[in-house]
Tab-separated table of C-alpha atoms and ligand atoms in Angstrom:
chain	number	residue	atom	x	y	z
A	874	MET	CA	90.489	-35.484	-42.261
A	875	SER	CA	91.938	-38.960	-42.561
A	876	LYS	CA	94.920	-40.035	-40.571
A	877	ILE	CA	97.918	-42.013	-41.768
A	878	ILE	CA	98.848	-44.640	-39.184
A	879	GLY	CA	102.619	-44.690	-39.361
A	880	LYS	CA	105.803	-42.791	-38.734
A	881	SER	CA	106.582	-39.123	-39.167
A	882	LEU	CA	108.789	-38.362	-42.119
A	883	PRO	CA	109.635	-34.651	-41.819
A	884	ASN	CA	112.172	-34.817	-44.665
A	885	ILE	CA	109.732	-36.363	-47.176
A	886	PRO	CA	110.363	-34.970	-50.684
A	887	TRP	CA	107.628	-32.418	-51.239
A	888	GLN	CA	106.211	-29.671	-53.434
A	889	GLU	CA	102.919	-27.891	-52.785
A	890	LYS	CA	99.993	-28.293	-55.176
A	891	LYS	CA	99.891	-25.355	-57.594
A	892	PRO	CA	96.802	-23.142	-57.798
A	893	GLY	CA	94.604	-24.314	-60.675
A	894	GLU	CA	95.858	-27.925	-60.568
A	895	LYS	CA	92.807	-30.097	-61.227
A	896	MET	CA	94.227	-33.510	-60.453
A	897	PRO	CA	94.610	-35.095	-57.008
A	898	VAL	CA	98.218	-36.072	-57.836
A	899	TRP	CA	100.754	-33.552	-59.140
A	900	ARG	CA	104.233	-34.043	-60.567
A	901	TYR	CA	107.600	-32.893	-59.256
A	902	ASP	CA	108.772	-29.880	-61.291
A	903	GLU	CA	112.114	-31.464	-62.112
A	904	ASN	CA	110.832	-34.819	-63.325
A	905	PRO	CA	112.157	-37.254	-64.266
A	906	ILE	CA	114.294	-37.646	-61.145
A	907	ILE	CA	116.265	-40.594	-62.554
A	908	GLY	CA	117.274	-40.575	-66.205
A	909	ARG	CA	117.811	-43.632	-68.323
A	910	GLN	CA	121.598	-43.401	-68.417
A	911	LEU	CA	122.486	-42.994	-64.738
A	912	LEU	CA	124.479	-46.227	-64.785
A	913	LYS	CA	127.356	-47.048	-67.097
A	914	ARG	CA	125.374	-49.744	-68.872
A	915	SER	CA	121.748	-48.745	-68.261
A	916	ASN	CA	119.181	-48.483	-71.029
A	917	SER	CA	116.372	-47.486	-68.644
A	918	ILE	CA	115.691	-47.084	-64.905
A	919	PHE	CA	112.011	-47.154	-64.000
A	920	ASN	CA	109.455	-49.186	-61.949
A	921	SER	CA	111.447	-48.888	-58.704
A	922	ALA	CA	110.912	-48.821	-54.933
A	923	VAL	CA	112.218	-46.584	-52.144
A	924	VAL	CA	111.950	-46.525	-48.324
A	925	PRO	CA	113.207	-44.328	-45.480
A	926	PHE	CA	116.583	-45.689	-44.354
A	927	GLU	CA	118.963	-44.366	-41.690
A	928	ASP	CA	119.079	-40.557	-42.069
A	929	GLY	CA	117.887	-40.657	-45.689
A	930	TYR	CA	116.479	-43.182	-48.125
A	931	ALA	CA	117.357	-46.474	-49.773
A	932	GLY	CA	115.789	-48.233	-52.690
A	933	VAL	CA	115.743	-51.113	-55.112
A	934	PHE	CA	115.701	-50.057	-58.740
A	935	ARG	CA	114.739	-51.780	-61.936
A	936	CYS	CA	117.541	-51.100	-64.384
A	937	ASP	CA	117.432	-52.678	-67.799
A	938	SER	CA	120.915	-52.840	-69.306
A	939	ARG	CA	121.994	-52.048	-72.831
A	940	SER	CA	121.715	-55.758	-73.599
A	941	VAL	CA	118.124	-55.162	-72.357
A	942	SER	CA	118.497	-57.634	-69.509
A	943	MET	CA	116.162	-56.810	-66.617
A	944	ASP	CA	117.646	-56.760	-63.117
A	945	ILE	CA	117.321	-55.011	-59.750
A	946	PHE	CA	119.949	-52.768	-58.157
A	947	ALA	CA	120.309	-51.184	-54.695
A	948	GLY	CA	120.591	-47.405	-54.308
A	949	ARG	CA	120.834	-44.691	-51.671
A	950	SER	CA	119.792	-41.062	-51.374
A	951	LYS	CA	119.971	-38.287	-48.777
A	952	ASP	CA	116.858	-36.452	-49.992
A	953	GLY	CA	114.808	-39.066	-51.898
A	954	ILE	CA	115.349	-37.122	-55.126
A	955	HIS	CA	119.029	-37.470	-56.028
A	956	TRP	CA	120.010	-41.126	-56.165
A	957	GLU	CA	123.186	-43.132	-56.291
A	958	ILE	CA	122.597	-46.608	-57.655
A	959	ASP	CA	125.114	-49.471	-57.541
A	960	GLU	CA	126.639	-50.343	-60.901
A	961	GLU	CA	126.217	-54.078	-60.200
A	962	PRO	CA	122.861	-55.790	-59.654
A	963	ILE	CA	121.948	-57.231	-56.261
A	964	GLN	CA	123.637	-60.586	-55.611
A	965	PHE	CA	121.321	-62.667	-53.488
A	966	GLU	CA	122.385	-65.349	-51.053
A	967	GLY	CA	120.285	-67.923	-49.216
A	968	ALA	CA	117.476	-70.055	-50.650
A	969	ASP	CA	117.993	-73.247	-52.585
A	970	PRO	CA	120.612	-72.702	-55.374
A	971	GLU	CA	117.839	-73.701	-57.791
A	972	ILE	CA	115.895	-70.599	-56.756
A	973	LEU	CA	118.957	-68.320	-56.745
A	974	LYS	CA	119.605	-68.935	-60.471
A	975	ARG	CA	118.805	-65.684	-62.219
A	976	GLU	CA	116.551	-65.656	-65.273
A	977	TYR	CA	115.311	-62.046	-65.037
A	978	ARG	CA	114.181	-59.730	-62.278
A	979	TYR	CA	111.964	-56.680	-62.515
A	980	ASP	CA	109.446	-54.314	-60.876
A	981	PRO	CA	110.684	-54.478	-57.241
A	982	ARG	CA	108.712	-53.343	-54.196
A	983	VAL	CA	110.313	-52.784	-50.778
A	984	CYS	CA	108.371	-53.166	-47.537
A	985	PHE	CA	109.617	-52.648	-43.979
A	986	ILE	CA	108.048	-55.230	-41.633
A	987	GLU	CA	109.000	-55.627	-37.973
A	988	ASP	CA	112.808	-55.464	-38.181
A	989	ARG	CA	113.816	-55.738	-41.839
A	990	TYR	CA	113.175	-54.643	-45.391
A	991	TYR	CA	111.504	-57.220	-47.608
A	992	ILE	CA	111.921	-57.039	-51.348
A	993	THR	CA	109.394	-58.614	-53.678
A	994	TRP	CA	109.763	-58.588	-57.453
A	995	CYS	CA	108.786	-60.336	-60.626
A	996	ASN	CA	111.266	-63.227	-60.737
A	997	GLY	CA	111.824	-65.441	-63.750
A	998	TYR	CA	111.521	-69.126	-62.850
A	999	HIS	CA	110.330	-70.902	-65.993
A	1000	GLY	CA	107.953	-67.986	-66.333
A	1001	PRO	CA	107.318	-64.939	-64.173
A	1002	THR	CA	106.579	-65.449	-60.479
A	1003	ILE	CA	107.067	-63.525	-57.220
A	1004	GLY	CA	110.578	-63.472	-55.754
A	1005	VAL	CA	110.965	-62.642	-52.054
A	1006	ALA	CA	114.096	-61.526	-50.172
A	1007	TYR	CA	115.070	-59.433	-47.186
A	1008	THR	CA	117.850	-57.096	-46.162
A	1009	PHE	CA	118.770	-55.144	-43.065
A	1010	ASP	CA	121.309	-52.820	-44.666
A	1011	PHE	CA	120.794	-52.791	-48.475
A	1012	LYS	CA	124.195	-54.483	-48.814
A	1013	LYS	CA	123.482	-58.118	-47.969
A	1014	PHE	CA	120.309	-59.554	-49.471
A	1015	VAL	CA	118.907	-62.939	-48.429
A	1016	GLN	CA	116.561	-64.547	-50.914
A	1017	LEU	CA	113.681	-66.740	-49.752
A	1018	GLU	CA	111.602	-69.185	-51.784
A	1019	ASN	CA	109.458	-67.854	-54.608
A	1020	ALA	CA	106.001	-67.162	-53.226
A	1021	PHE	CA	104.066	-68.924	-55.986
A	1022	LEU	CA	104.227	-71.098	-59.053
A	1023	PRO	CA	104.461	-69.149	-62.304
A	1024	TYR	CA	102.702	-67.185	-63.703
A	1025	ASN	CA	102.358	-64.185	-61.474
A	1026	ARG	CA	103.485	-60.554	-61.260
A	1027	ASN	CA	103.211	-57.556	-58.957
A	1028	GLY	CA	103.826	-59.116	-55.540
A	1029	VAL	CA	103.170	-56.397	-52.959
A	1030	LEU	CA	103.332	-56.980	-49.182
A	1031	PHE	CA	101.270	-55.291	-46.481
A	1032	PRO	CA	103.589	-53.536	-43.994
A	1033	ARG	CA	102.477	-55.547	-40.951
A	1034	LYS	CA	100.938	-58.873	-40.092
A	1035	ILE	CA	97.156	-58.821	-40.111
A	1036	ASN	CA	95.429	-61.244	-37.758
A	1037	GLY	CA	98.721	-63.130	-37.372
A	1038	TYR	CA	99.472	-63.491	-41.096
A	1039	TYR	CA	101.828	-61.758	-43.499
A	1040	MET	CA	99.723	-60.676	-46.459
A	1041	LEU	CA	100.860	-60.474	-50.067
A	1042	MET	CA	98.903	-59.062	-52.970
A	1043	SER	CA	99.616	-60.449	-56.415
A	1044	ARG	CA	98.298	-60.548	-59.936
A	1045	PRO	CA	98.192	-64.022	-61.538
A	1046	SER	CA	99.210	-63.684	-65.182
A	1047	ASP	CA	100.531	-65.550	-68.218
A	1048	THR	CA	103.899	-65.897	-69.966
A	1049	GLY	CA	103.397	-62.877	-72.197
A	1050	HIS	CA	101.831	-59.442	-71.998
A	1051	THR	CA	98.769	-60.750	-70.164
A	1052	PRO	CA	95.458	-59.412	-71.499
A	1053	PHE	CA	93.731	-59.989	-68.125
A	1054	GLY	CA	94.534	-59.398	-64.471
A	1055	ASP	CA	92.877	-59.352	-61.059
A	1056	ILE	CA	94.360	-58.670	-57.636
A	1057	TYR	CA	94.375	-61.412	-54.973
A	1058	VAL	CA	95.624	-61.472	-51.373
A	1059	SER	CA	97.530	-64.507	-50.051
A	1060	GLN	CA	98.481	-65.184	-46.456
A	1061	SER	CA	101.486	-66.753	-44.749
A	1062	LYS	CA	102.735	-67.442	-41.237
A	1063	ASP	CA	106.404	-67.588	-42.280
A	1064	MET	CA	106.965	-65.740	-45.622
A	1065	GLU	CA	107.534	-69.112	-47.292
A	1066	PHE	CA	104.244	-70.992	-47.582
A	1067	TRP	CA	101.421	-68.876	-48.967
A	1068	GLY	CA	97.753	-69.839	-48.922
A	1069	ARG	CA	94.282	-68.722	-47.836
A	1070	HIS	CA	94.056	-66.876	-51.172
A	1071	ARG	CA	91.326	-64.252	-51.379
A	1072	TYR	CA	90.012	-62.349	-54.376
A	1073	MET	CA	90.281	-58.580	-53.987
A	1074	MET	CA	89.239	-56.879	-57.212
A	1075	GLY	CA	89.496	-56.988	-60.975
A	1076	PRO	CA	89.173	-54.875	-64.098
A	1077	VAL	CA	85.987	-52.896	-64.677
A	1078	ARG	CA	84.395	-54.214	-67.835
A	1079	GLY	CA	82.658	-51.982	-70.318
A	1080	ASP	CA	82.722	-48.222	-70.550
A	1081	PHE	CA	82.083	-47.120	-66.967
A	1082	SER	CA	85.762	-46.846	-66.000
A	1083	ALA	CA	87.499	-47.854	-69.210
A	1084	TRP	CA	91.066	-46.915	-68.154
A	1085	GLN	CA	90.991	-50.051	-65.973
A	1086	SER	CA	88.985	-52.323	-68.273
A	1087	THR	CA	91.742	-54.747	-69.397
A	1088	LYS	CA	93.695	-55.510	-66.216
A	1089	ILE	CA	94.795	-54.048	-62.914
A	1090	GLY	CA	97.693	-54.701	-60.544
A	1091	PRO	CA	98.780	-53.506	-57.110
A	1092	GLY	CA	101.343	-50.690	-57.048
A	1093	PRO	CA	103.113	-49.454	-53.899
A	1094	VAL	CA	102.937	-51.061	-50.450
A	1095	PRO	CA	99.543	-49.943	-49.077
A	1096	ILE	CA	99.388	-47.055	-46.596
A	1097	GLU	CA	97.553	-47.694	-43.324
A	1098	THR	CA	94.977	-45.047	-42.422
A	1099	ASP	CA	92.273	-44.787	-39.795
A	1100	GLU	CA	89.707	-45.514	-42.555
A	1101	GLY	CA	91.425	-48.559	-44.067
A	1102	TRP	CA	94.420	-49.487	-46.226
A	1103	LEU	CA	94.970	-46.955	-48.977
A	1104	LEU	CA	96.112	-48.809	-52.089
A	1105	ILE	CA	97.439	-47.143	-55.220
A	1106	TYR	CA	97.253	-49.477	-58.206
A	1107	HIS	CA	97.689	-49.476	-61.971
A	1108	GLY	CA	94.929	-50.019	-64.481
A	1109	VAL	CA	95.247	-50.826	-68.168
A	1110	LEU	CA	93.169	-50.054	-71.250
A	1111	THR	CA	93.717	-51.826	-74.586
A	1112	THR	CA	93.818	-49.332	-77.450
A	1113	CYS	CA	94.598	-49.636	-81.154
A	1114	ASN	CA	98.151	-48.603	-80.227
A	1115	GLY	CA	98.551	-51.104	-77.394
A	1116	TYR	CA	98.189	-50.849	-73.631
A	1117	VAL	CA	97.877	-47.560	-71.717
A	1118	TYR	CA	98.830	-47.703	-68.016
A	1119	ARG	CA	97.203	-45.292	-65.561
A	1120	MET	CA	96.903	-45.061	-61.758
A	1121	GLY	CA	93.928	-45.381	-59.445
A	1122	CYS	CA	93.385	-45.923	-55.751
A	1123	ALA	CA	91.198	-47.990	-53.463
A	1124	LEU	CA	90.431	-48.223	-49.778
A	1125	LEU	CA	90.656	-51.717	-48.249
A	1126	ASP	CA	89.264	-53.103	-45.025
A	1127	LEU	CA	91.905	-53.020	-42.273
A	1128	ASP	CA	91.299	-56.582	-41.006
A	1129	GLU	CA	90.215	-58.300	-44.222
A	1130	PRO	CA	92.102	-56.307	-46.848
A	1131	TRP	CA	90.603	-58.238	-49.776
A	1132	LYS	CA	87.358	-56.380	-48.985
A	1133	VAL	CA	87.261	-53.173	-51.044
A	1134	LYS	CA	85.445	-50.316	-49.308
A	1135	CYS	CA	85.854	-47.751	-52.052
A	1136	ARG	CA	87.579	-47.438	-55.425
A	1137	THR	CA	88.146	-44.627	-57.924
A	1138	ARG	CA	86.126	-44.525	-61.113
A	1139	ASP	CA	88.365	-41.750	-62.493
A	1140	TYR	CA	92.111	-42.286	-62.668
A	1141	ILE	CA	94.277	-40.302	-60.268
A	1142	MET	CA	97.171	-39.972	-62.728
A	1143	ALA	CA	97.728	-40.784	-66.396
A	1144	PRO	CA	100.504	-40.360	-68.956
A	1145	TYR	CA	100.245	-36.657	-69.891
A	1146	GLU	CA	103.848	-35.494	-69.903
A	1147	TYR	CA	106.260	-36.157	-72.737
A	1148	TYR	CA	108.478	-38.520	-70.688
A	1149	GLU	CA	105.386	-40.592	-69.772
A	1150	CYS	CA	104.026	-40.707	-73.318
A	1151	VAL	CA	107.286	-41.332	-75.166
A	1152	GLY	CA	109.916	-43.937	-74.310
A	1153	ASP	CA	110.652	-47.620	-74.759
A	1154	VAL	CA	106.996	-48.416	-74.003
A	1155	PRO	CA	104.828	-45.333	-74.589
A	1156	ASN	CA	101.940	-44.186	-72.381
A	1157	VAL	CA	102.874	-45.841	-69.105
A	1158	VAL	CA	102.792	-44.522	-65.552
A	1159	PHE	CA	103.584	-47.418	-63.235
A	1160	PRO	CA	103.729	-46.713	-59.459
A	1161	CYS	CA	105.893	-49.002	-57.302
A	1162	ALA	CA	106.488	-47.026	-54.086
A	1163	THR	CA	105.290	-44.236	-51.839
A	1164	LEU	CA	106.731	-42.353	-48.895
A	1165	ALA	CA	104.197	-41.053	-46.395
A	1166	ASP	CA	104.358	-38.618	-43.495
A	1167	ALA	CA	101.871	-39.395	-40.724
A	1168	ASP	CA	102.124	-35.847	-39.299
A	1169	THR	CA	101.042	-33.961	-42.420
A	1170	GLY	CA	99.323	-36.660	-44.511
A	1171	ARG	CA	101.768	-35.992	-47.359
A	1172	ILE	CA	102.464	-38.798	-49.833
A	1173	ALA	CA	105.280	-38.946	-52.412
A	1174	ILE	CA	104.723	-41.448	-55.239
A	1175	TYR	CA	107.611	-43.000	-57.205
A	1176	TYR	CA	106.575	-44.277	-60.602
A	1177	GLY	CA	108.054	-45.596	-63.811
A	1178	CYS	CA	107.521	-43.409	-66.886
A	1179	ALA	CA	107.176	-45.055	-70.318
A	1180	ASP	CA	109.350	-47.988	-69.120
A	1181	THR	CA	112.327	-45.640	-69.433
A	1182	VAL	CA	112.828	-43.176	-66.534
A	1183	THR	CA	111.646	-42.648	-62.943
A	1184	GLY	CA	109.225	-39.907	-61.901
A	1185	LEU	CA	108.114	-38.459	-58.571
A	1186	ALA	CA	104.636	-37.116	-57.838
A	1187	PHE	CA	102.831	-35.805	-54.779
A	1188	THR	CA	99.443	-36.062	-53.141
A	1189	THR	CA	97.958	-36.236	-49.655
A	1190	VAL	CA	95.803	-38.788	-47.924
A	1191	ASP	CA	92.915	-36.275	-47.884
A	1192	GLU	CA	93.216	-35.567	-51.632
A	1193	LEU	CA	92.981	-39.273	-52.475
A	1194	MET	CA	90.176	-40.010	-50.021
A	1195	ALA	CA	88.098	-37.068	-51.260
A	1196	TYR	CA	88.666	-37.892	-54.949
A	1197	MET	CA	87.797	-41.556	-54.395
A	1198	LYS	CA	84.603	-40.665	-52.567
A	1199	GLU	CA	83.576	-38.102	-55.198
A	1200	ASN	CA	84.081	-40.579	-58.075
A	1201	PRO	CA	83.465	-44.056	-56.651
A	1202	ILE	CA	82.922	-47.295	-58.502
A	1203	ALA	CA	80.724	-49.054	-56.008
B	1550	LIG	C1	103.911	-54.756	-67.426
B	1550	LIG	C2	105.249	-54.927	-66.733
B	1550	LIG	C3	105.832	-53.586	-66.353
B	1550	LIG	C4	105.757	-52.589	-67.479
B	1550	LIG	C5	104.393	-52.588	-68.121
B	1550	LIG	C6	104.314	-51.677	-69.337
B	1550	LIG	O1	103.430	-55.976	-67.881
B	1550	LIG	O2	106.124	-55.590	-67.594
B	1550	LIG	O3	107.171	-53.766	-66.011
B	1550	LIG	O4	106.031	-51.297	-66.971
B	1550	LIG	O5	104.047	-53.889	-68.503
B	1550	LIG	O6	105.182	-52.115	-70.353
């Protein structure tokens, strides 16, 4: 039995695994939980992040509009399943006005650290880079400096300082649909200046674990366990019909999280259902958040489906640990 180091979350959204289910991650029966047209002008609502907040949940959602502009919107929920999302995108204050200028914003993550919720996202600044902001109440959002120069995507924070440093995973990229991608960890004393960059892991070349042979990127904020940081990530295969996005997981060293202790050879989830295989971008499952309950080891995963709608899936810390150890890469 592995133990999640964290808070209890007795009201975590949950469904039991059904008898006969072969996979370590199973879907919510009523998926997708957020349809593409929830907002007046939305074309799609997907790759989005949620956290426990007050007596329920709050989140930051990627909503592409019907002009297909990408932006991020705040939302609230009592049960983590039924969501109300603001009709207007988040208006940030703070930072240098140069940094506040919006080009595009997508794929948010939300991470509670110390006393506030940090939001990281892919922020257009003459190319994609990592935007950083914080909020206390999901009403007022203060933007900080971009973490890096372009080009970078998938900025994901660790939920506490490690050895005195905030730690941010990211995936250096290019201006387009990036045919490569490795995960790095960068460190900062103040959430503004990032350095001490460390290589974590990259795609697996060849045929051994082909679902992650083109590129990988960090997904939700990692979950602390007594065995290490449990990271869920996405992996991409190039096919004759384009990219296919699947999910895997890895276990990272608690003190030096760029050191990978274990990693799945087999994916933990892949586009099987219609709403994952068909949409604006077919064959994509893209995880951006989890909720976790330290008492039961339950984990709820929020993921984008086919760049169109939002899905919810379930697993436990023991399921992922066992699966990873049965089918390891190293
Ligand atoms: C990635 C990002 C994600 C998207 C995925 C599949 O590069 O743009 O937002 O879900 O491609 O299209």
